[in-house]
CSV table of N, CA and C in Angstrom, one decimal:
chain,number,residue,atom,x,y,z
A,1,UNK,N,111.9,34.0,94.3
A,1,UNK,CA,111.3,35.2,93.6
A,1,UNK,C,111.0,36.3,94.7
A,2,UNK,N,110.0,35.8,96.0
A,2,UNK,CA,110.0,36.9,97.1
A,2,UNK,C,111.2,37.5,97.4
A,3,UNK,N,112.4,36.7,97.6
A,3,UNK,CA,113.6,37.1,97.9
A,3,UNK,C,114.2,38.1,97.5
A,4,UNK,N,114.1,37.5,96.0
A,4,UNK,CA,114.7,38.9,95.7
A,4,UNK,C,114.1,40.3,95.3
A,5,UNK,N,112.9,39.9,95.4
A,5,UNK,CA,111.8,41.6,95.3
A,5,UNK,C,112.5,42.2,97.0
A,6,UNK,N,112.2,41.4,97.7
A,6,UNK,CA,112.8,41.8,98.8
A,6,UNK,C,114.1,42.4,98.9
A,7,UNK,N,115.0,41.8,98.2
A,7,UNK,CA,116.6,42.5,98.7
A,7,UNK,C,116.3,43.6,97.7
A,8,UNK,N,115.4,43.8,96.4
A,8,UNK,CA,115.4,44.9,95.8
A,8,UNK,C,115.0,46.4,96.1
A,9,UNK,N,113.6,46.0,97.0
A,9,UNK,CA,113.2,46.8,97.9
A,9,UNK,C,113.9,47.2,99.1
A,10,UNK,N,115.1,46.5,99.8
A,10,UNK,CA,115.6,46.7,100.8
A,10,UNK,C,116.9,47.8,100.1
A,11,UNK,N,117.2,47.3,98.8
A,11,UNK,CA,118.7,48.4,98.5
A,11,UNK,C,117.6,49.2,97.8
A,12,UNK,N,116.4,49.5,97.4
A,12,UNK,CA,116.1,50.6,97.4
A,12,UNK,C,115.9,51.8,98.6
A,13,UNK,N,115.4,51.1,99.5
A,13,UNK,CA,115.5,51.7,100.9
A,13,UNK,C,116.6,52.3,101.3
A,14,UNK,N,117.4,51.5,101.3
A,14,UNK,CA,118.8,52.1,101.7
A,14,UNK,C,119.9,53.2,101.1
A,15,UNK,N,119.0,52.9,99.5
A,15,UNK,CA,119.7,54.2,98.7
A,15,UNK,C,118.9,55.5,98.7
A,16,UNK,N,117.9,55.5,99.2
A,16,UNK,CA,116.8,56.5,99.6
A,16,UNK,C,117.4,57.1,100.9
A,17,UNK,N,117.6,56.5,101.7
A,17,UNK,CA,118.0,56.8,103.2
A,17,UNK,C,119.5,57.0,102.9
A,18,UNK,N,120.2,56.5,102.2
A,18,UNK,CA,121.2,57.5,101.6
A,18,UNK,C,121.8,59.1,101.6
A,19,UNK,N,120.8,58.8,100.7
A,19,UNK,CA,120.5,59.8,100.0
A,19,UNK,C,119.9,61.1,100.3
A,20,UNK,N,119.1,60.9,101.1
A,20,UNK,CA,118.8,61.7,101.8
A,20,UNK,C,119.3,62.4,103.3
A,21,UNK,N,120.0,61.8,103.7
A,21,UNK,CA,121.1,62.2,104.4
A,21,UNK,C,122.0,63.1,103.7
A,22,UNK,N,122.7,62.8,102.7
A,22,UNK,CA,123.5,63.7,101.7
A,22,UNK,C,123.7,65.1,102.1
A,23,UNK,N,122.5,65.7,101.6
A,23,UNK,CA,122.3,67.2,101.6
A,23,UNK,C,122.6,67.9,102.7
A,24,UNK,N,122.5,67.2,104.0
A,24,UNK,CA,122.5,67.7,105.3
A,24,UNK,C,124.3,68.3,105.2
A,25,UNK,N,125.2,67.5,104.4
A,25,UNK,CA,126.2,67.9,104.9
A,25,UNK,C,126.7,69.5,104.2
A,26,UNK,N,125.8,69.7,103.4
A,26,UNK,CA,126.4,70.9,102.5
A,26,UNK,C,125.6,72.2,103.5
A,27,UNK,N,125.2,72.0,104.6
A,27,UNK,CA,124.7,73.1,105.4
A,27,UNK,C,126.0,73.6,106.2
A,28,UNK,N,126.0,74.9,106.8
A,28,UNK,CA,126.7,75.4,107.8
A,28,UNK,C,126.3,75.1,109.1
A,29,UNK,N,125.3,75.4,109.5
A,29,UNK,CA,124.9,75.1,110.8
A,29,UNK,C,124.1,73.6,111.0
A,30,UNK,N,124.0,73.4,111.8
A,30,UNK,CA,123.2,71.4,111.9
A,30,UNK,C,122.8,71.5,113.4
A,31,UNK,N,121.7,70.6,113.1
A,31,UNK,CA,121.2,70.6,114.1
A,31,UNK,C,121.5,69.4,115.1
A,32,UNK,N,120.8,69.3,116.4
A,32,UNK,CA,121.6,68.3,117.0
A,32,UNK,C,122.0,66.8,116.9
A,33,UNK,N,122.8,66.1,116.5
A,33,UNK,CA,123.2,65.1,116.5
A,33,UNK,C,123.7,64.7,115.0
A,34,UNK,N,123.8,65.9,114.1
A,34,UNK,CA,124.4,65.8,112.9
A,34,UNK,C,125.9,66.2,112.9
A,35,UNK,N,126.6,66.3,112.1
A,35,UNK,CA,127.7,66.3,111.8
A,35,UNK,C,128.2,67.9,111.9
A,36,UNK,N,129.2,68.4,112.3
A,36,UNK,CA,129.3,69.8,112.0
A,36,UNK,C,130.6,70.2,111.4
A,37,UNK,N,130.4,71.4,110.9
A,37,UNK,CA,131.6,71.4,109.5
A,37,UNK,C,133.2,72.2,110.1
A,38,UNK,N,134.0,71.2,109.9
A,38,UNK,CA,135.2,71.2,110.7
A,38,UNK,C,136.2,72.9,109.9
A,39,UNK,N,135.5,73.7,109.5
A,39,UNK,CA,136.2,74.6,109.0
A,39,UNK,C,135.1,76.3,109.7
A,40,UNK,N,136.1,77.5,110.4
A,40,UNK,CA,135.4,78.0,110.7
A,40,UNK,C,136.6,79.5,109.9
A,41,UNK,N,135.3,80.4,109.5
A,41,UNK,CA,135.9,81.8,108.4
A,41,UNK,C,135.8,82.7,109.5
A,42,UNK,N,136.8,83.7,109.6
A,42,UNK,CA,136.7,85.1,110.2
A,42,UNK,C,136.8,86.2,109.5
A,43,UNK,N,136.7,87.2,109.5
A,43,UNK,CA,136.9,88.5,108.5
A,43,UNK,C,137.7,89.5,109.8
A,44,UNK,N,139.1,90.5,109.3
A,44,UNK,CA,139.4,91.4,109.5
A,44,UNK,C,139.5,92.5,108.9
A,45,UNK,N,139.6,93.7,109.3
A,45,UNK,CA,140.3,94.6,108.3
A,45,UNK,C,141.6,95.5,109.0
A,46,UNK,N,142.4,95.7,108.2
A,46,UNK,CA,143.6,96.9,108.9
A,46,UNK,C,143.1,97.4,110.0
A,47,UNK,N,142.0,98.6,108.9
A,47,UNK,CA,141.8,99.6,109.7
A,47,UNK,C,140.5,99.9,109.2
A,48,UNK,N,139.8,100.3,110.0
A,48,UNK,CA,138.0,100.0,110.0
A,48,UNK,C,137.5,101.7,110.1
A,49,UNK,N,138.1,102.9,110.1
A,49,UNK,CA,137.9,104.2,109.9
A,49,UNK,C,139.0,104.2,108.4
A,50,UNK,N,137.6,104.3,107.4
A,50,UNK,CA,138.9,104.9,106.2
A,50,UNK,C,137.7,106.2,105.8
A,51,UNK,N,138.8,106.4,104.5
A,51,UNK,CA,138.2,107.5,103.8
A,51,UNK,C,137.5,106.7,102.4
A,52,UNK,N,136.5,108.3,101.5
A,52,UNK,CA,136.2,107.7,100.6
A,52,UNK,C,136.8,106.8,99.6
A,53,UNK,N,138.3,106.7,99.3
A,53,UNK,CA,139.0,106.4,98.0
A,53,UNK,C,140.1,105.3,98.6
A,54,UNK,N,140.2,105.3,99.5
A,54,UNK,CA,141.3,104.7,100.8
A,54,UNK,C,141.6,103.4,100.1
A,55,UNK,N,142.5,102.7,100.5
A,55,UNK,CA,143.2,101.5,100.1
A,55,UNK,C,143.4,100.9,101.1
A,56,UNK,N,142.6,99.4,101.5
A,56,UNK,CA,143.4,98.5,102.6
A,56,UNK,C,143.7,97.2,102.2
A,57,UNK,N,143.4,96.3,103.3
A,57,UNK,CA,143.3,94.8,103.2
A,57,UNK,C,142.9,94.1,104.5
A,58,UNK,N,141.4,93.4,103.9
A,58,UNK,CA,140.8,92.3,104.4
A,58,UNK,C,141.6,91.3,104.7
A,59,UNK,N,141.2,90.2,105.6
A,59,UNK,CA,142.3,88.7,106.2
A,59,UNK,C,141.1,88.1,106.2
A,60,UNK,N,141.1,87.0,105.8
A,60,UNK,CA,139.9,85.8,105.9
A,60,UNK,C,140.7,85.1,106.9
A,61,UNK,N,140.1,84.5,107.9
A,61,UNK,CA,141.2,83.8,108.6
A,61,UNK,C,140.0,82.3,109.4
A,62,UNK,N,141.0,81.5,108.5
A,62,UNK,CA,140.4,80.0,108.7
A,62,UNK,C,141.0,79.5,110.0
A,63,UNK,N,139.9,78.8,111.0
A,63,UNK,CA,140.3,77.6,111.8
A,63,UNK,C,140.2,76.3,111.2
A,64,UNK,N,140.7,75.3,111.6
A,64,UNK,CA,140.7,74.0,110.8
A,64,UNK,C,140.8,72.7,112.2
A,65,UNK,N,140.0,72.2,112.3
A,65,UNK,CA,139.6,71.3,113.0
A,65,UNK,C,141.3,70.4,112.7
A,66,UNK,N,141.2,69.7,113.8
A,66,UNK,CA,142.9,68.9,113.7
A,66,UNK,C,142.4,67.7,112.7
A,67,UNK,N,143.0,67.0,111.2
A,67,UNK,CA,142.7,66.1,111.0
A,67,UNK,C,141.6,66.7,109.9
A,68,UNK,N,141.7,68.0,109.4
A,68,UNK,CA,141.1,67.8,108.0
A,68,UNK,C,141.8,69.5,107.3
A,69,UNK,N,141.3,69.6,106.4
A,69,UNK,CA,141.5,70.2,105.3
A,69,UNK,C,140.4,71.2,104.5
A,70,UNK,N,141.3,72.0,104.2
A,70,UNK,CA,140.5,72.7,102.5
A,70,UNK,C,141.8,72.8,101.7
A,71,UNK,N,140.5,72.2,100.1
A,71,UNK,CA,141.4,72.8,98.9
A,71,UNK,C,141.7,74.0,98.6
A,72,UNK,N,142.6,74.9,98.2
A,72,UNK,CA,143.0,76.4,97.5
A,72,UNK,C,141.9,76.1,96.5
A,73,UNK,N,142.0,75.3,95.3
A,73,UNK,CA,141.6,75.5,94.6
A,73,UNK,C,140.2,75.7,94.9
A,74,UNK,N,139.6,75.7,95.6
A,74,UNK,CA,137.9,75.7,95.7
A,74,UNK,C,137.5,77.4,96.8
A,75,UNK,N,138.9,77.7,97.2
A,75,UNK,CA,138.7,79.0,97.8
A,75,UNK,C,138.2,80.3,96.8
A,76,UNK,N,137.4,81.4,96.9
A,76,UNK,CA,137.0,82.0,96.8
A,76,UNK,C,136.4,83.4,97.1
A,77,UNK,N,136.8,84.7,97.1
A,77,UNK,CA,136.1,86.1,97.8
A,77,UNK,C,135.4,86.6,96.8
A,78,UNK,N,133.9,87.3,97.5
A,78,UNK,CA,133.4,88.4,96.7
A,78,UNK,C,132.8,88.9,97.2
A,79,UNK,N,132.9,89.9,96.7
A,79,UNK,CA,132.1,91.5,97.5
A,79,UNK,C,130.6,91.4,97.1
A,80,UNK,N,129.4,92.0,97.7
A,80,UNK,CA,128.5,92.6,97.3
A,80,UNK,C,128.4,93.6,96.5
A,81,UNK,N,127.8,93.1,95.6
A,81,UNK,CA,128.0,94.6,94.4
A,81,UNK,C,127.6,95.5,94.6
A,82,UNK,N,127.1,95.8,95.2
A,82,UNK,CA,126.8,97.3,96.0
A,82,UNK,C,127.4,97.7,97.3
A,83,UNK,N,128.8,97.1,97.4
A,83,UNK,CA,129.6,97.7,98.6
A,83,UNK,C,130.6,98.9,97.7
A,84,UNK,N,130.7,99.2,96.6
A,84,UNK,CA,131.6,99.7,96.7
A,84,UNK,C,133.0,100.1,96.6
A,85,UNK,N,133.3,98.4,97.0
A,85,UNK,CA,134.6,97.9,96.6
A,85,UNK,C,135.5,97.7,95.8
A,86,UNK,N,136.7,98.0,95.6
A,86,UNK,CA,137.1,97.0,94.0
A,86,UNK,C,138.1,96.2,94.9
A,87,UNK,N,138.2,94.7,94.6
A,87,UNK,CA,139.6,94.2,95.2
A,87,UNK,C,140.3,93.9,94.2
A,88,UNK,N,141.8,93.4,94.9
A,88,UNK,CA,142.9,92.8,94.0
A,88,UNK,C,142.1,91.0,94.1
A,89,UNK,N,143.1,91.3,93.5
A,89,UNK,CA,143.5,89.3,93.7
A,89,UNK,C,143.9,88.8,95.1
A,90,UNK,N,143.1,88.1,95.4
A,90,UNK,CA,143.6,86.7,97.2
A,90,UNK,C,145.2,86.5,97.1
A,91,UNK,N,145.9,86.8,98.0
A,91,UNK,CA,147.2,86.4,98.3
A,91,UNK,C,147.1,85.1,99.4
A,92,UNK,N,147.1,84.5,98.9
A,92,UNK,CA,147.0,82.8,99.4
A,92,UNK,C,148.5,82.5,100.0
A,93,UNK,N,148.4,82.1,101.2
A,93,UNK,CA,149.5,81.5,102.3
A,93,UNK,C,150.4,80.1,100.6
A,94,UNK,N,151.4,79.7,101.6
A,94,UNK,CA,152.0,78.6,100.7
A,94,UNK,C,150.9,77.7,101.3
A,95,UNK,N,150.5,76.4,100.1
A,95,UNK,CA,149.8,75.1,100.5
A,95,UNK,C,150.6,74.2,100.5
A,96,UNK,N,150.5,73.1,100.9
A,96,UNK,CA,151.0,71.4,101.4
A,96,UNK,C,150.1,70.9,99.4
A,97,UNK,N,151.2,69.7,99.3
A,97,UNK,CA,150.6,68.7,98.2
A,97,UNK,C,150.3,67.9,98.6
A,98,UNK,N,149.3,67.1,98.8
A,98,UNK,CA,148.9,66.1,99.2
A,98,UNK,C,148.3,65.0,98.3
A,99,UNK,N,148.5,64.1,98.5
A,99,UNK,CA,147.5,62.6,97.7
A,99,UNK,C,146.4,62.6,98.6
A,100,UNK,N,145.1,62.9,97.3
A,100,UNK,CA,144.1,63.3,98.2
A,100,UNK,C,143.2,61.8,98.1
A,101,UNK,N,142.6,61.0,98.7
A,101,UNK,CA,142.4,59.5,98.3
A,101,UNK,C,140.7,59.8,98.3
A,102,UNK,N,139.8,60.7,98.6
A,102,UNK,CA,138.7,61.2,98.3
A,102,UNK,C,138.7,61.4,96.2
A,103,UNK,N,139.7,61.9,96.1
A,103,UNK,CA,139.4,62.8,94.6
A,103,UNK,C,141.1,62.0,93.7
A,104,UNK,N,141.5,61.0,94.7
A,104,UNK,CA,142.2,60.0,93.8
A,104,UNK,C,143.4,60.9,92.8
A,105,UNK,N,143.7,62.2,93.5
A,105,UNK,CA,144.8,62.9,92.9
A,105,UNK,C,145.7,63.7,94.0
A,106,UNK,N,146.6,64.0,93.1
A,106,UNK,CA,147.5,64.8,93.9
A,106,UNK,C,146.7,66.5,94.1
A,107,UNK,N,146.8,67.3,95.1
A,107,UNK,CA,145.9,68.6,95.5
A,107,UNK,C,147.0,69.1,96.6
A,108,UNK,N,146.5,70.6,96.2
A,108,UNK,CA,146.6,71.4,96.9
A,108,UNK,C,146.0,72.3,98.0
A,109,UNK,N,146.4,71.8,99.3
A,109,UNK,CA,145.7,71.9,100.3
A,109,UNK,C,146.1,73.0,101.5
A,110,UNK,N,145.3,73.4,102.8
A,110,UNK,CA,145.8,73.8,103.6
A,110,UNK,C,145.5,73.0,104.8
A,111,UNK,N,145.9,72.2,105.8
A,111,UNK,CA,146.1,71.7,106.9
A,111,UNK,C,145.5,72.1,108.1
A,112,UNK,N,146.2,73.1,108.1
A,112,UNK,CA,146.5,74.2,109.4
A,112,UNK,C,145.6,75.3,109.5
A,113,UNK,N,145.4,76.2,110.6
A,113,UNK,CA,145.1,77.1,110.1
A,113,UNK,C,145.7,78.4,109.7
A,114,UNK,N,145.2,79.0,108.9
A,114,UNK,CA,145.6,80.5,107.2
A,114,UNK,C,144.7,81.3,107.7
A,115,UNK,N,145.5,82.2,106.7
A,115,UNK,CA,144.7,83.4,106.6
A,115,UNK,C,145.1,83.6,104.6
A,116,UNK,N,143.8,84.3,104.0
A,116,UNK,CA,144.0,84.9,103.1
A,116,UNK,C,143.9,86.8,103.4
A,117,UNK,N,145.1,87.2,103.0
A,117,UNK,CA,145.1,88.6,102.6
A,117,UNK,C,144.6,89.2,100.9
A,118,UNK,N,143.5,90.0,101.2
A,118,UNK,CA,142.8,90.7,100.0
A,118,UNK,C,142.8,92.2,100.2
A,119,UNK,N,144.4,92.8,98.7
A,119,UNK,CA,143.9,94.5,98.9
A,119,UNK,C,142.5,94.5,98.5
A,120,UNK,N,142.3,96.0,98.6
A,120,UNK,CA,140.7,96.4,98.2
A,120,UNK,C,141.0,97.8,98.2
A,121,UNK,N,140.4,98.5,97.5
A,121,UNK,CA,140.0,99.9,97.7
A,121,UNK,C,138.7,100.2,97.5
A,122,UNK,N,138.2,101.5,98.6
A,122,UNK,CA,137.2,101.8,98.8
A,122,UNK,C,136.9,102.7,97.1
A,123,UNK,N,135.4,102.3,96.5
A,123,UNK,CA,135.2,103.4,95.3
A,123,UNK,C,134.3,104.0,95.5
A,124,UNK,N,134.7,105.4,95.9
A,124,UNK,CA,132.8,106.4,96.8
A,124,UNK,C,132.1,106.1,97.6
A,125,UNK,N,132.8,104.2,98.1
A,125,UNK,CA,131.4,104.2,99.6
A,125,UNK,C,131.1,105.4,99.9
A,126,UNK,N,129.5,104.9,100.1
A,126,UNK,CA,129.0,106.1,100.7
A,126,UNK,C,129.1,106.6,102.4
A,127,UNK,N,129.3,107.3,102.7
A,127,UNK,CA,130.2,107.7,104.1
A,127,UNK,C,128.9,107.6,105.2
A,128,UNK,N,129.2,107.3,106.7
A,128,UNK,CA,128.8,106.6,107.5
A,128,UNK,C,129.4,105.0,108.1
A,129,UNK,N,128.6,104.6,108.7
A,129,UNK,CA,128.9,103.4,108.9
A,129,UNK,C,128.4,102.8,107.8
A,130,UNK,N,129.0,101.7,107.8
A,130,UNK,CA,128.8,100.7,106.6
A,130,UNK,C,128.9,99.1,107.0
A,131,UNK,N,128.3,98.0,106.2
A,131,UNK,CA,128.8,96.6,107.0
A,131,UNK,C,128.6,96.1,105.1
A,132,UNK,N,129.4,95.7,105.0
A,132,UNK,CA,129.5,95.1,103.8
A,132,UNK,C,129.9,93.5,103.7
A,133,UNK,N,129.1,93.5,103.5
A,133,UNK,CA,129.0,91.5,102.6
A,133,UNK,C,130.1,91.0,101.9
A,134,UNK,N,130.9,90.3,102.5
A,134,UNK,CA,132.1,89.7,101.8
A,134,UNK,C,131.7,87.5,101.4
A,135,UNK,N,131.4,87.3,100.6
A,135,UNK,CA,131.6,86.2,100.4
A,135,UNK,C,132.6,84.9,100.2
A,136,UNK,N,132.2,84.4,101.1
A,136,UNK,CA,133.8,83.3,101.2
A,136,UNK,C,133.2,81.7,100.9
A,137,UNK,N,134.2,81.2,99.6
A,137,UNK,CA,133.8,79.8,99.2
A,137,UNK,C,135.1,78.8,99.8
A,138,UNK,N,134.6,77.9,99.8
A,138,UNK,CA,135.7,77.0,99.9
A,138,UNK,C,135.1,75.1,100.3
A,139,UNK,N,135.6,74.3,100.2
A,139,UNK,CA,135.6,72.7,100.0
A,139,UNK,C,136.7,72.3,100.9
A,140,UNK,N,136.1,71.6,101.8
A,140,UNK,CA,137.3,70.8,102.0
A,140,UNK,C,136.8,69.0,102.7
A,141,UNK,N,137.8,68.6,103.6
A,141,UNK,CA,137.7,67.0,104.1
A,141,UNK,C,137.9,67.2,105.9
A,142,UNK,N,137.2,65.7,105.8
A,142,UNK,CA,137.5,65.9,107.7
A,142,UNK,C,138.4,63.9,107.5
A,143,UNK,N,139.7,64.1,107.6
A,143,UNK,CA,140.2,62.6,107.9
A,143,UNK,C,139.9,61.7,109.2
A,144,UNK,N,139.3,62.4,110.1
A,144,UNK,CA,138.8,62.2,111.2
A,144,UNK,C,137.4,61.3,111.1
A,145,UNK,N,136.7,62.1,110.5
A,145,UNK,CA,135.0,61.9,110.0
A,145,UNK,C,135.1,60.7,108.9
A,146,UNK,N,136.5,61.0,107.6
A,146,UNK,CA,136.3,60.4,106.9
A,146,UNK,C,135.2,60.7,105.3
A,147,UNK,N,134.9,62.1,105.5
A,147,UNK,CA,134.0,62.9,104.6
A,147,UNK,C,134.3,63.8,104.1
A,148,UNK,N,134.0,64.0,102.8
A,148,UNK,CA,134.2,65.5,102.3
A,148,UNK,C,133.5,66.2,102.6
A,149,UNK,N,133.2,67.3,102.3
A,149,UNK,CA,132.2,68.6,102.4
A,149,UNK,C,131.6,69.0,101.2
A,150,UNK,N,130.5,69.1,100.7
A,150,UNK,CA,130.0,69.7,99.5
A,150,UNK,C,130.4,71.2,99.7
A,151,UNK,N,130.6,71.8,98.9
A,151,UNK,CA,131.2,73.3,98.4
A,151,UNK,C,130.7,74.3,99.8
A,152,UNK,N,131.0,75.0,100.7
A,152,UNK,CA,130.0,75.9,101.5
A,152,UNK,C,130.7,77.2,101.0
A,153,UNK,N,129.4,78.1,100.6
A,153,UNK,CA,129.6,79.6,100.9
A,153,UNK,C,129.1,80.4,102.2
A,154,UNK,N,129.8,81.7,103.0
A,154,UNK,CA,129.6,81.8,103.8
A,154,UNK,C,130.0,83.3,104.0
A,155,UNK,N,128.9,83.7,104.5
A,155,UNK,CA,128.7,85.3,104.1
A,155,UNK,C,129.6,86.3,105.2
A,156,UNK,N,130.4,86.4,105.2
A,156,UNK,CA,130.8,87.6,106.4
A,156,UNK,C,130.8,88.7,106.3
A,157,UNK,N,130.3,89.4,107.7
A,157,UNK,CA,130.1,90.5,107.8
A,157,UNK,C,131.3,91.7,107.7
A,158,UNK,N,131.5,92.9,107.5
A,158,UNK,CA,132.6,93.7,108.0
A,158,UNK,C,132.0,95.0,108.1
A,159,UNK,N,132.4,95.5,109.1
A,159,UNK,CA,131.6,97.4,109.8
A,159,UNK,C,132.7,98.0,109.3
A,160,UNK,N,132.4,99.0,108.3
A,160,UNK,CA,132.7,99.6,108.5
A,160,UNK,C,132.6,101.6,109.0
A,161,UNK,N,133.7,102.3,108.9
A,161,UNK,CA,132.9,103.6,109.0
A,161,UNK,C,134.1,104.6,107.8
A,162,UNK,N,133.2,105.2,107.3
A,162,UNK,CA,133.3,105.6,105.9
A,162,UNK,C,133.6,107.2,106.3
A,163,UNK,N,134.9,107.9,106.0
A,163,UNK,CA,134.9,109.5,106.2
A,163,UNK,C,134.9,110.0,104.9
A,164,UNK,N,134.7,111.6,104.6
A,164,UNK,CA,134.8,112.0,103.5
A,164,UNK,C,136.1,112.2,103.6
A,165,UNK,N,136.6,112.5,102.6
A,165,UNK,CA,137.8,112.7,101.4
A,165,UNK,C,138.0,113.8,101.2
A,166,UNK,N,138.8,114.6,102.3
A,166,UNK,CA,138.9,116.2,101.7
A,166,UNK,C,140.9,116.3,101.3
A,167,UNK,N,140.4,116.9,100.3
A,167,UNK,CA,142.1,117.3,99.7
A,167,UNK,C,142.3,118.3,100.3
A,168,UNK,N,144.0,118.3,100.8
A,168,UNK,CA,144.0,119.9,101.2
A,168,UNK,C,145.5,120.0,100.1
């Protein structure tokens, strides 16, 4: 009877200390001696002097640790609603299919590192310099580590500088 109160209280323990570990991995940054997330986001733009109504395109541009992944499907951009922005649709690089043995299906993946290109047009930014909040989602795995990643969003910055709009 001790016994097994004992091994009940020990796999409770263990599912506790589990468990609690968990959460750490859905952070971006970690502190020392934790795990850190094998995927890193950059932001570009064309051209960083536009005008009020101007038309460009943003590049999200992923590093990818050798030995892991993100899914397309979990990729995602969005503006701050108060930048001013309208975009198109993400033009997404070609992906790899892979048998993903985490999620027991076939997926659509990127390996390597990409870049996503996003038009946008500027609507009235207000003129000056500007830094606008672009949000970037994305999931992926480390085959290395042997782990997935809970979902991370991750905010990047972009400067811009905004001129007026004169017709001649």
């Amino acid at each position: 009877m001790k016994l097994k109160n004992s091994l009940k209280i020990f796999s409770l323990c263990l599912s506790v200390g589990v468990f609690l570990t968990l959460p750490s991995f859905s952070e971006v940054s970690f502190t020392k001696g934790k795990v850190t997330i094998p995927f890193t986001p950059s932001i570009t733009i064309k051209d960083k002097n536009l005008k009020q109504k101007d038309k460009s395109e943003i590049t999200i541009n992923f590093k990818l640790e050798e030995q892991s992944y993100i899914y397309k499907e979990s990729l995602n951009v969005s503006f701050d609603a108060n930048s001013n922005i309208k975009n198109s649709s993400p033009i997404y690089p070609k992906s790899e299919k892979k048998f993903d043995k985490f999620s027991n299906h076939d997926k659509e993946i990127y390996s390597k590192d990409f870049s996503i290109k996003v038009p946008i047009q500027l609507d009235n930014a207000k003129l000056g310099k500007n830094e606008i909040k672009v949000k970037d989602g994305y999931q992926g795995c480390s085959l290395k580590r042997g782990i997935c990643f809970l979902p991370q969003k991750k905010e990047l910055l972009l400067s811009l500088d905004i001129k007026k709009w004169i017709l001649m």
